[in-house]
Short mmCIF file of C-alpha atoms and ligand atoms in Angstrom, two decimals:
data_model
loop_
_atom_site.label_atom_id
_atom_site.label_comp_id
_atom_site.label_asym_id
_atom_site.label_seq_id
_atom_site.Cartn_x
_atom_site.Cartn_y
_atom_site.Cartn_z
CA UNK A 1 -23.02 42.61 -3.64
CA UNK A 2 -21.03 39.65 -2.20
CA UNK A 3 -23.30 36.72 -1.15
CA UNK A 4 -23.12 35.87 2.74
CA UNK A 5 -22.64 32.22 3.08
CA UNK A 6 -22.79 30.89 6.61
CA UNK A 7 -21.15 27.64 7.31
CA UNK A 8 -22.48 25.52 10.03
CA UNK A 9 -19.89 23.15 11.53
CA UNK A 10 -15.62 23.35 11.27
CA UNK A 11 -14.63 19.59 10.60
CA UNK A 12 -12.78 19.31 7.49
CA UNK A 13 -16.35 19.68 5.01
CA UNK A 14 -16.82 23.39 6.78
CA UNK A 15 -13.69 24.43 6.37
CA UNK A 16 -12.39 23.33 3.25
CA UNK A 17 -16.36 24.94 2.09
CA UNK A 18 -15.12 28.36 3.75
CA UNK A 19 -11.81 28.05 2.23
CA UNK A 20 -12.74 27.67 -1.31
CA UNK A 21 -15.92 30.16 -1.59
CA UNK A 22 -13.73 32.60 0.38
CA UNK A 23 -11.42 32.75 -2.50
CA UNK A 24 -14.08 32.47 -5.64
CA UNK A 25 -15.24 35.92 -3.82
CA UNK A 26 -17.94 34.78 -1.55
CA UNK A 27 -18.20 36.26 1.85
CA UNK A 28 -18.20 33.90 4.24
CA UNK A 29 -18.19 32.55 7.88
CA UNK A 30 -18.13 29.30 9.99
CA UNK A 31 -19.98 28.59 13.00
CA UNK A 32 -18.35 25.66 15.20
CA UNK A 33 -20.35 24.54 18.66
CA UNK A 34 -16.76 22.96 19.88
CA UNK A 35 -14.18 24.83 21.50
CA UNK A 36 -11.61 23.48 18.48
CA UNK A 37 -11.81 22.77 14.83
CA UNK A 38 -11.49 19.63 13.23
CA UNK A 39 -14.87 17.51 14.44
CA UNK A 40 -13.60 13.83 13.12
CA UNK A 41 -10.10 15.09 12.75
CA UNK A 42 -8.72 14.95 16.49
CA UNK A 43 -5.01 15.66 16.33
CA UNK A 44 -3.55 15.43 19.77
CA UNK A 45 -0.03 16.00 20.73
CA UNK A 46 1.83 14.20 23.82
CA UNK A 47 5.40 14.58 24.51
CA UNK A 48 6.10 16.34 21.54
CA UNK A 49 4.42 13.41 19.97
CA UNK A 50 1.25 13.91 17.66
CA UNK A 51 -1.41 11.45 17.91
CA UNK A 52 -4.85 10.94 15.91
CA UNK A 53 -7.61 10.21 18.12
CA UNK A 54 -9.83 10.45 14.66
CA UNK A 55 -9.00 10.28 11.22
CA UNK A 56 -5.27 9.09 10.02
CA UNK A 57 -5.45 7.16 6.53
CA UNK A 58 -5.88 8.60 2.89
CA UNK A 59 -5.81 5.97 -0.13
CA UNK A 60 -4.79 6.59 -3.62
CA UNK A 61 -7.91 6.43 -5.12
CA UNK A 62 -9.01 9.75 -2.83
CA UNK A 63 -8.55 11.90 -5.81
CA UNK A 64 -10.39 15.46 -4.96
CA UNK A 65 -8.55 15.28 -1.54
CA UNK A 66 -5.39 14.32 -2.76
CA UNK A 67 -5.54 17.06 -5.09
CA UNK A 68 -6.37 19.01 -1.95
CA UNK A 69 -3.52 18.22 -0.26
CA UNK A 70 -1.22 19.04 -3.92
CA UNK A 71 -2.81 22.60 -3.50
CA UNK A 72 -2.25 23.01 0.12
CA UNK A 73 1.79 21.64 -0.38
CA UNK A 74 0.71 19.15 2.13
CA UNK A 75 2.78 16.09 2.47
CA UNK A 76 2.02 12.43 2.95
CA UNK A 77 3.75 9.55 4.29
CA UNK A 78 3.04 5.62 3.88
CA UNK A 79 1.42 3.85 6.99
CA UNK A 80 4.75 1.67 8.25
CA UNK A 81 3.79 -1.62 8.13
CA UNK A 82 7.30 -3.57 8.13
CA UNK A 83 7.69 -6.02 10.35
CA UNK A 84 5.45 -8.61 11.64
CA UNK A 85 2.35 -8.57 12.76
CA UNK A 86 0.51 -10.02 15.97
CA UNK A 87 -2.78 -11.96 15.79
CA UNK A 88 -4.24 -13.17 19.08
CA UNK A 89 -7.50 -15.79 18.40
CA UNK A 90 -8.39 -16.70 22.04
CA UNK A 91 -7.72 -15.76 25.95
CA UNK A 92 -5.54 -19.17 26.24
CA UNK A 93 -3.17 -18.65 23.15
CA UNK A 94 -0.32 -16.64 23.04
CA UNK A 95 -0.59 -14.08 20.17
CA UNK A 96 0.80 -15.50 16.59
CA UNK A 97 3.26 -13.67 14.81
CA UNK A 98 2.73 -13.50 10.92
CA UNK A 99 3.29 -11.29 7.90
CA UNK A 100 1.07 -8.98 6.38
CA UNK A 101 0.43 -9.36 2.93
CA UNK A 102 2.35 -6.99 0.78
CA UNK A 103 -0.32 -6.34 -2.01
CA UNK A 104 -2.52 -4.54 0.07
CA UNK A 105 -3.85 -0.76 -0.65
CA UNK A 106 -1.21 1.41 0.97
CA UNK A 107 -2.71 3.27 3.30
CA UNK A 108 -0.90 7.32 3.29
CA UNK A 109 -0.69 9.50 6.81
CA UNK A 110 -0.47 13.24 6.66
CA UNK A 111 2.96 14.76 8.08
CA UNK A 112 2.63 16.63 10.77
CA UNK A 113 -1.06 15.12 11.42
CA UNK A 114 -3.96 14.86 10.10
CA UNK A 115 -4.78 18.69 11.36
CA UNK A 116 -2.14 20.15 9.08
CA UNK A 117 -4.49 19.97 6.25
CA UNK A 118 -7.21 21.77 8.71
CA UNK A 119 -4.45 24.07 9.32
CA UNK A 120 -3.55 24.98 5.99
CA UNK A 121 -7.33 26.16 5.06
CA UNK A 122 -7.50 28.32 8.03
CA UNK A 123 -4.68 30.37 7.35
CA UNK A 124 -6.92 32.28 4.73
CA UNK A 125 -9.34 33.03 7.53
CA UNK A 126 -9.95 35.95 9.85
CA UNK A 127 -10.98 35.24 13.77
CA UNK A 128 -14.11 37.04 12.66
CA UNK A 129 -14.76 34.75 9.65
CA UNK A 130 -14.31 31.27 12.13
CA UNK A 131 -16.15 31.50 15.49
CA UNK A 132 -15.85 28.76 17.51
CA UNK A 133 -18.18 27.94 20.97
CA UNK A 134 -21.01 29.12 18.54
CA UNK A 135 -23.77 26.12 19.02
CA UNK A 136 -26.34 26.56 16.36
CA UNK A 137 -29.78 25.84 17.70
CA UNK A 138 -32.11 27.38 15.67
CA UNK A 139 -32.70 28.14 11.75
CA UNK A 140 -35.03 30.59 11.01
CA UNK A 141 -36.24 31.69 7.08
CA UNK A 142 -39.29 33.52 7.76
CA UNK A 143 -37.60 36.79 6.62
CA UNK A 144 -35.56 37.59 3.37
CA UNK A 145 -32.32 36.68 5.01
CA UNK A 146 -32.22 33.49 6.40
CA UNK A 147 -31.18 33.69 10.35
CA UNK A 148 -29.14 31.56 12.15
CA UNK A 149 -29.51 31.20 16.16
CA UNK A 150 -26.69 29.69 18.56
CA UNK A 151 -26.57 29.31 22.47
CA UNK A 152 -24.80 32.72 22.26
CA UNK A 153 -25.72 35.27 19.53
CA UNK A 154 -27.95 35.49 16.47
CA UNK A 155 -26.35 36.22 12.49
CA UNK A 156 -28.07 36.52 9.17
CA UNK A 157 -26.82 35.47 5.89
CA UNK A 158 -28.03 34.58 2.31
CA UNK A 159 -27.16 31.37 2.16
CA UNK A 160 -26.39 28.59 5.09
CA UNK A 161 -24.35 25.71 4.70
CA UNK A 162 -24.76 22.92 7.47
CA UNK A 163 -22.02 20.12 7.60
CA UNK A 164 -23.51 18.92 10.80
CA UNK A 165 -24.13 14.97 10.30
CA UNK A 166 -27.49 14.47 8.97
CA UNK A 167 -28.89 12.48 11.85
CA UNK A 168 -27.95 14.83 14.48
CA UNK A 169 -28.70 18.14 12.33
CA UNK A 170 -32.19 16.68 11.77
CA UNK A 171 -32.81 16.28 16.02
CA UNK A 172 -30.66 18.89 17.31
CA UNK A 173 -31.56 21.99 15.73
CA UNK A 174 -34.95 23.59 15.35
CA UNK A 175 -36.45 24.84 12.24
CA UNK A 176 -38.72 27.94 11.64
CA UNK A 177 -40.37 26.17 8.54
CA UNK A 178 -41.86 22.44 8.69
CA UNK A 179 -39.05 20.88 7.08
CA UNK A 180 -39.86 18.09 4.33
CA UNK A 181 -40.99 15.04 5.81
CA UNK A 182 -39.28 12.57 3.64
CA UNK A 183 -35.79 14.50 4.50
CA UNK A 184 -36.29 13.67 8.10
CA UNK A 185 -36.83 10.26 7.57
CA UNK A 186 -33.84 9.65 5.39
CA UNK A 187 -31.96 11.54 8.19
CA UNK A 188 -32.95 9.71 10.69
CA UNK A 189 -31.58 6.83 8.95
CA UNK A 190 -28.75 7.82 7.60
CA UNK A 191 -25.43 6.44 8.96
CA UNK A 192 -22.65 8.57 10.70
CA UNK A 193 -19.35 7.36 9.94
CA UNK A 194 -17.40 6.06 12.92
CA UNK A 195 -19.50 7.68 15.47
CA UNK A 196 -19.02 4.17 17.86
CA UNK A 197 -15.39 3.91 17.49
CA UNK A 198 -13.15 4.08 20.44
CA UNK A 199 -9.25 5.52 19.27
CA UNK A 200 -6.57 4.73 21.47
CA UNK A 201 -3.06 5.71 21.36
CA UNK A 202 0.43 5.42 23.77
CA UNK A 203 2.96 7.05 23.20
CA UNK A 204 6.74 5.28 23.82
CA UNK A 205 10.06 6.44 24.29
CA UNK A 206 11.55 4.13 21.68
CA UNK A 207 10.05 2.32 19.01
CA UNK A 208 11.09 -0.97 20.71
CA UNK A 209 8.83 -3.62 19.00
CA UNK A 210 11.08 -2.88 15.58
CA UNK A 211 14.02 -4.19 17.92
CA UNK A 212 12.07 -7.66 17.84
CA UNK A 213 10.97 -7.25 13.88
CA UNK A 214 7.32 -6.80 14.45
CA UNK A 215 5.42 -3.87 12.72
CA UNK A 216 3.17 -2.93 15.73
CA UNK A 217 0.33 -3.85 13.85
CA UNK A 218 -1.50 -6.21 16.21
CA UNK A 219 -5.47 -7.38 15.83
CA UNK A 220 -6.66 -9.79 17.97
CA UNK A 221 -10.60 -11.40 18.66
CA UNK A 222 -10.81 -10.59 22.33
CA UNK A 223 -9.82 -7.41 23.30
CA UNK A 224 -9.55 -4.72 24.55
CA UNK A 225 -7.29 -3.96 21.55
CA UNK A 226 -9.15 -4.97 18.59
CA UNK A 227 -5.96 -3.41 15.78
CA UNK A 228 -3.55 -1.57 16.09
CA UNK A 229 -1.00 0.40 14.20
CA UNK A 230 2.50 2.14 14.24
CA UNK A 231 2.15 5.77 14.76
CA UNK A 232 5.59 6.97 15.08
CA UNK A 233 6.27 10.78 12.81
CA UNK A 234 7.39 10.81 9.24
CA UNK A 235 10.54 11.97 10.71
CA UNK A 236 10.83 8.78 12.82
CA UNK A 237 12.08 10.38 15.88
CA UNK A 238 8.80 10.23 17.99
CA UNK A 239 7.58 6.98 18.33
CA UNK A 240 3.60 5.72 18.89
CA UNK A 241 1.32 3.26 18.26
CA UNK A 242 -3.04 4.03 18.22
CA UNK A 243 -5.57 1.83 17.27
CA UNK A 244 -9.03 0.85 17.59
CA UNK A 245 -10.71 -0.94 21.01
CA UNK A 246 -13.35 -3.19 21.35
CA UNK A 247 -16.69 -1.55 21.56
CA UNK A 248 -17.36 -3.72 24.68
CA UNK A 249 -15.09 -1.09 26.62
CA UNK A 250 -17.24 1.85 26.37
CA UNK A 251 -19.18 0.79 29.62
CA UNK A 252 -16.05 0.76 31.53
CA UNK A 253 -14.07 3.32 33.35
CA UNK A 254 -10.82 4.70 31.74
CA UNK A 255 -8.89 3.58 34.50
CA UNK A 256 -10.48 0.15 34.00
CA UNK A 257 -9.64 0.28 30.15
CA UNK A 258 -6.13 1.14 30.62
CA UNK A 259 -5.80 -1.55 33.32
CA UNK A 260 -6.99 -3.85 30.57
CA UNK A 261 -4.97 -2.66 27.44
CA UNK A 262 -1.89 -2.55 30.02
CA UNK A 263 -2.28 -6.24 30.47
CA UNK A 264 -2.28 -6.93 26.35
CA UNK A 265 0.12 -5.16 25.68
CA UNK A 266 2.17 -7.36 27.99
CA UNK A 267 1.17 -10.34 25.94
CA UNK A 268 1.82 -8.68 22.80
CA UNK A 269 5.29 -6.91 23.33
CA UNK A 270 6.25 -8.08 27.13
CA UNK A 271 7.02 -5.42 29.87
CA UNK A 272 8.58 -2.84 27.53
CA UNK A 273 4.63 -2.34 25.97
CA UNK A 274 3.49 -1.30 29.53
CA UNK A 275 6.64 1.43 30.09
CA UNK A 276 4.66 3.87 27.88
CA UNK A 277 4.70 7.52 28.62
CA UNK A 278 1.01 8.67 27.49
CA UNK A 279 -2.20 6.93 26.90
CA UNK A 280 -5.31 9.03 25.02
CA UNK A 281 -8.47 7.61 24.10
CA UNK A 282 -11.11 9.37 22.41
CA UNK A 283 -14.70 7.84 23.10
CA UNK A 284 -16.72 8.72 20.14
CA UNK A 285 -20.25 7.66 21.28
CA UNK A 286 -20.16 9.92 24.20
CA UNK A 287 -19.23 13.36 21.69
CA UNK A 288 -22.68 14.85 21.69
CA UNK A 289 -21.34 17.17 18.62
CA UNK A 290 -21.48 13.84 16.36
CA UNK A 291 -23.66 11.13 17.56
CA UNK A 292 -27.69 11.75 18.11
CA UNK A 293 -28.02 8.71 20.46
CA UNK A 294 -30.95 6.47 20.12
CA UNK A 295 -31.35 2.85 19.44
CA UNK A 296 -31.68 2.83 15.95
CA UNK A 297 -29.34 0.03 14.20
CA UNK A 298 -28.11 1.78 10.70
CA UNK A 299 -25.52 -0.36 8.83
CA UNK A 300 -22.49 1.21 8.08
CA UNK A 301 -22.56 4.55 5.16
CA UNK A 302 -26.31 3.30 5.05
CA UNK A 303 -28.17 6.51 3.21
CA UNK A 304 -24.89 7.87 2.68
CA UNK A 305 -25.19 10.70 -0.24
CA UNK A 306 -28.88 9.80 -0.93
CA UNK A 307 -30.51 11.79 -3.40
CA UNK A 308 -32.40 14.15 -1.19
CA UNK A 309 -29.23 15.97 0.31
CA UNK A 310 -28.39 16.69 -3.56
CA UNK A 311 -31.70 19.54 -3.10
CA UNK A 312 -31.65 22.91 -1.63
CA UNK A 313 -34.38 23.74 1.27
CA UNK A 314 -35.82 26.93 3.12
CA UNK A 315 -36.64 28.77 0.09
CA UNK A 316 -33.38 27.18 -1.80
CA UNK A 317 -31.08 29.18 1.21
CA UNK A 318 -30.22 25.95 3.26
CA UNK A 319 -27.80 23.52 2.37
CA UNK A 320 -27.05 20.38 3.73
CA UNK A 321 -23.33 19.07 3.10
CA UNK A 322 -20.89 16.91 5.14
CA UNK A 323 -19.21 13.57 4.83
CA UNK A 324 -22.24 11.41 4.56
CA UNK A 325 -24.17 13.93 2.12
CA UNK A 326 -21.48 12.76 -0.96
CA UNK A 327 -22.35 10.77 -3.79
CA UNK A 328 -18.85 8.98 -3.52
CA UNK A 329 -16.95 7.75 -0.52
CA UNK A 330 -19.38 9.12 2.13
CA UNK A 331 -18.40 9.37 5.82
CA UNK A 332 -14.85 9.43 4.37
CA UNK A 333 -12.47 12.74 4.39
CA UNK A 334 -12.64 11.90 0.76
CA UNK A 335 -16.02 12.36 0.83
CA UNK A 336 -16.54 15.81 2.34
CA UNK A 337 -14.42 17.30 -0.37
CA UNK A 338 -16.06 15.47 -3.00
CA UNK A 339 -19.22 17.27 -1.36
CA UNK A 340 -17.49 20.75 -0.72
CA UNK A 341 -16.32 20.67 -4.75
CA UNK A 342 -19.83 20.08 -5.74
CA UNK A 343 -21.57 22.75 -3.37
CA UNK A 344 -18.73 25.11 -4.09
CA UNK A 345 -19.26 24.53 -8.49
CA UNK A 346 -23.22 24.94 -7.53
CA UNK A 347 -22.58 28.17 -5.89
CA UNK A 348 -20.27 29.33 -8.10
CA UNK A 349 -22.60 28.84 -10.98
CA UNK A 350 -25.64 30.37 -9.17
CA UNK A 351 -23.90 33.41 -8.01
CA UNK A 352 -20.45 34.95 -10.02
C1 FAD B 401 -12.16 7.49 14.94
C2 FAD B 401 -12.32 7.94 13.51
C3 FAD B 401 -11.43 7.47 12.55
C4 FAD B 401 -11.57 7.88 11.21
N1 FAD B 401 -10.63 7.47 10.30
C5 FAD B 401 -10.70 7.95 9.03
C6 FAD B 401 -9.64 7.69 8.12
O1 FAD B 401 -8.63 7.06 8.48
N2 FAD B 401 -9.76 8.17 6.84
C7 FAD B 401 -10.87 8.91 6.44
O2 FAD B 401 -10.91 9.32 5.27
N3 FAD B 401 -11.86 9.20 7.31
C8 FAD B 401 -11.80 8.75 8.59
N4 FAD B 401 -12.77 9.08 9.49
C9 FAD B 401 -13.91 9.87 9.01
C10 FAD B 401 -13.56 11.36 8.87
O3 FAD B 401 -13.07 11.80 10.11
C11 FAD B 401 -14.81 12.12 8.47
O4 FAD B 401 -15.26 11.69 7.20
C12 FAD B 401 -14.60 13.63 8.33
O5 FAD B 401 -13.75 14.15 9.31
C13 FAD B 401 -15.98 14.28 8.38
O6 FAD B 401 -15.86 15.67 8.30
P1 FAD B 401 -17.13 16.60 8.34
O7 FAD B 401 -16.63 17.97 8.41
O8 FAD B 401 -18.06 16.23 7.23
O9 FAD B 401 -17.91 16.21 9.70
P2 FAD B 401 -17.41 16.42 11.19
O10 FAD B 401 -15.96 16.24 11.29
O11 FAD B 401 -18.29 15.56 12.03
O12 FAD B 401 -17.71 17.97 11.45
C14 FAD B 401 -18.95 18.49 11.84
C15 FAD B 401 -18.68 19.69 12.74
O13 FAD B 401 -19.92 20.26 13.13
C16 FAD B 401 -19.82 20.69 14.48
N5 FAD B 401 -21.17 20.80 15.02
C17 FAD B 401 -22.02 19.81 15.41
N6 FAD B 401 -23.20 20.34 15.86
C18 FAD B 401 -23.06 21.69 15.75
C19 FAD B 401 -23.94 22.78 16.05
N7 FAD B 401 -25.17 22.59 16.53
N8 FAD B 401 -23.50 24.04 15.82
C20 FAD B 401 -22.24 24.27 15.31
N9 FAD B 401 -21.37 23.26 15.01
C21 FAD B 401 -21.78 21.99 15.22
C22 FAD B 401 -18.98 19.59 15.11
O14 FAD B 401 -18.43 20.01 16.34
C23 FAD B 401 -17.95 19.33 14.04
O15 FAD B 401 -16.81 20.15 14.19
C24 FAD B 401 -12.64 8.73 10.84
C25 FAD B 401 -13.54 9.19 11.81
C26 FAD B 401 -13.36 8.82 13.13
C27 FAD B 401 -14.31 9.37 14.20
#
């Protein structure tokens, strides 16, 4: 008999989990509360133009999830960073121009966006086998097979999976059994990656800033821009820049944060930086699917692949996996592969 594995969650850990036990023989399906896939990987596309509102950048040294990307014949593309960069210090002085140092770790985008890897893993799977608007709210093991409750329906399986970050797993679903006390405190303090950022990104008709020799990489002390990068496609025929914005922002309107970046990007580039023909920002503080707000200050990755996600609870049926659950490079895409690998060798093991 085929083992059921349920996967909680379709960001990159859930589905790259479905993807592999689906073809060691499992039978499998994913649960996602959002109306898309992807969680942390936002793709976003804007006249024509594709845009990543959450993660962009892979790094050599990722090595399960650039062997991911060998198996799924995705390919990558170095972050463009020719050019000069802008660095403003203060509100009175004009931004400096200056060059990046060329020994840095090259940072590697995915053609086609981010989502093509997401893409690749779901072309194995059936509509029945990924279910998305499914909210999981409940967990129940009081019988044989362990039950899984969302806003809309009820399913049973051997085995569940949940990639839901730790911190909001632990206060957003309910349990059947008491769940070990000294999980929920590590939970409770455990860090989720990014879950403050604010992503910006415009898109522009023509890459204009490499007509004055700058990069498009910009950082500067004050805001509301804190970096920025070049976005245009590997093919270089759609042309972008995204980056990060002060955290300040958050308690101000879009139309007020627009107003503001509008105004920067006149210092940085002149008028042709406020000619752009989209602007998307992705607020990540406000995505109840990610961030369990409260005022707890965690520092960043803090409890990030701690020992006690390494266990099996409910009766060994319940697993908790995700990002911040890995041993090495937690919070990172690199991380929920490392993760998926290990759950995927443990099941393997236990089961064929
Ligand atoms: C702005 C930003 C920039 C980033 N940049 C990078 C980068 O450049 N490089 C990098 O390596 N990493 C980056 N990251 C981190 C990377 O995105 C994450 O490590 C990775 O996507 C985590 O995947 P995951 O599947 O473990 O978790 P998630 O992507 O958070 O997936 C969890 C899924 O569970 C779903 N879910 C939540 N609650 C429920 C529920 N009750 N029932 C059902 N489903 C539920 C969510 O909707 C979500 O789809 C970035 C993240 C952000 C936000």
């Amino acid at each position: 008999m085929k083992k059921n594995i349920l996967i909680i969650g379709a960001g990159i850990s859930g589905l790259y989990l479905g993807y592999q036990l689906k073809n060691k023989g499992f039978s499998i399906k994913i649960l996602e509360a959002n109306n898309r896939i992807g969680g942390r990987i936002y793709t976003k596309e804007n006249h024509k133009t594709k845009v990543e509102l959450g993660a962009t950048w892979l790094w050599r040294y990722n090595e399960e999830l650039l062997k991911a990307c060998k198996e799924l014949k995705i390919s990558l593309f170095e972050q463009n960073m020719n050019g000069d960069a802008l660095y403003e210090a203060t509100n009175t002085d004009l931004p400096q121009r200056f060059k990046v140092p060329k020994n840095q770790e090259i940072s590697y985008r995915i053609v086609g966006g981010t989502t093509t890897i997401l893409d690749k893993m779901l072309e194995n799977l059936s509509s029945d086998e990924l279910q998305l608007n499914q909210k999981v709210v409940k967990i129940d093991d009081s019988k044989e097979a362990i039950k899984v409750i969302t806003e809309q329906s009820e399913f049973t399986a051997d085995i569940v999976i949940s990639t839901i970050p730790p911190q909001l797993l632990i206060n957003s679903v309910k349990f059947s059994s008491k769940l070990d006390t000294n999980l929920i405190q590590v939970a409770n303090n455990t860090h989720t990656w990014m879950k403050d950022s604010i992503k910006f990104a415009l898109v522009y008709k023509t890459p204009f800033w490499k007509d004055k020799n700058l990069s498009g990489v910009a950082f500067s002390n004050i805001g509301p821009i804190a970096e920025m990068y070049e976005h245009s496609n590997f093919e270089n025929n759609h042309f972008a820049l995204m980056g990060f914005l002060n955290g300040r922002l958050i308690n101000e309107s879009k139309k007020q944060r627009e107003a503001k970046i509008k105004e920067q990007l006149f210092k940085f580039f002149g008028e042709e930086g406020k000619n752009y023909l989209s602007y998307e920002e992705k607020i990540w503080n406000e995505d109840e699917l990610l961030n369990f707000k409260n005022e707890k200050l965690i520092p960043p990755h803090y409890n990030n692949g701690h020992e006690i996600y390494q266990q099996e609870y409910l009766k060994d049926k319940f697993i908790i996996a995700g990002s911040e659950t890995s041993k090495k490079y937690g919070g990172y895409m690199e991380g929920a592969i490392y993760r998926g690998n290990q759950i995927v060798a443990q099941l393997t093991h236990k089961f064929l």
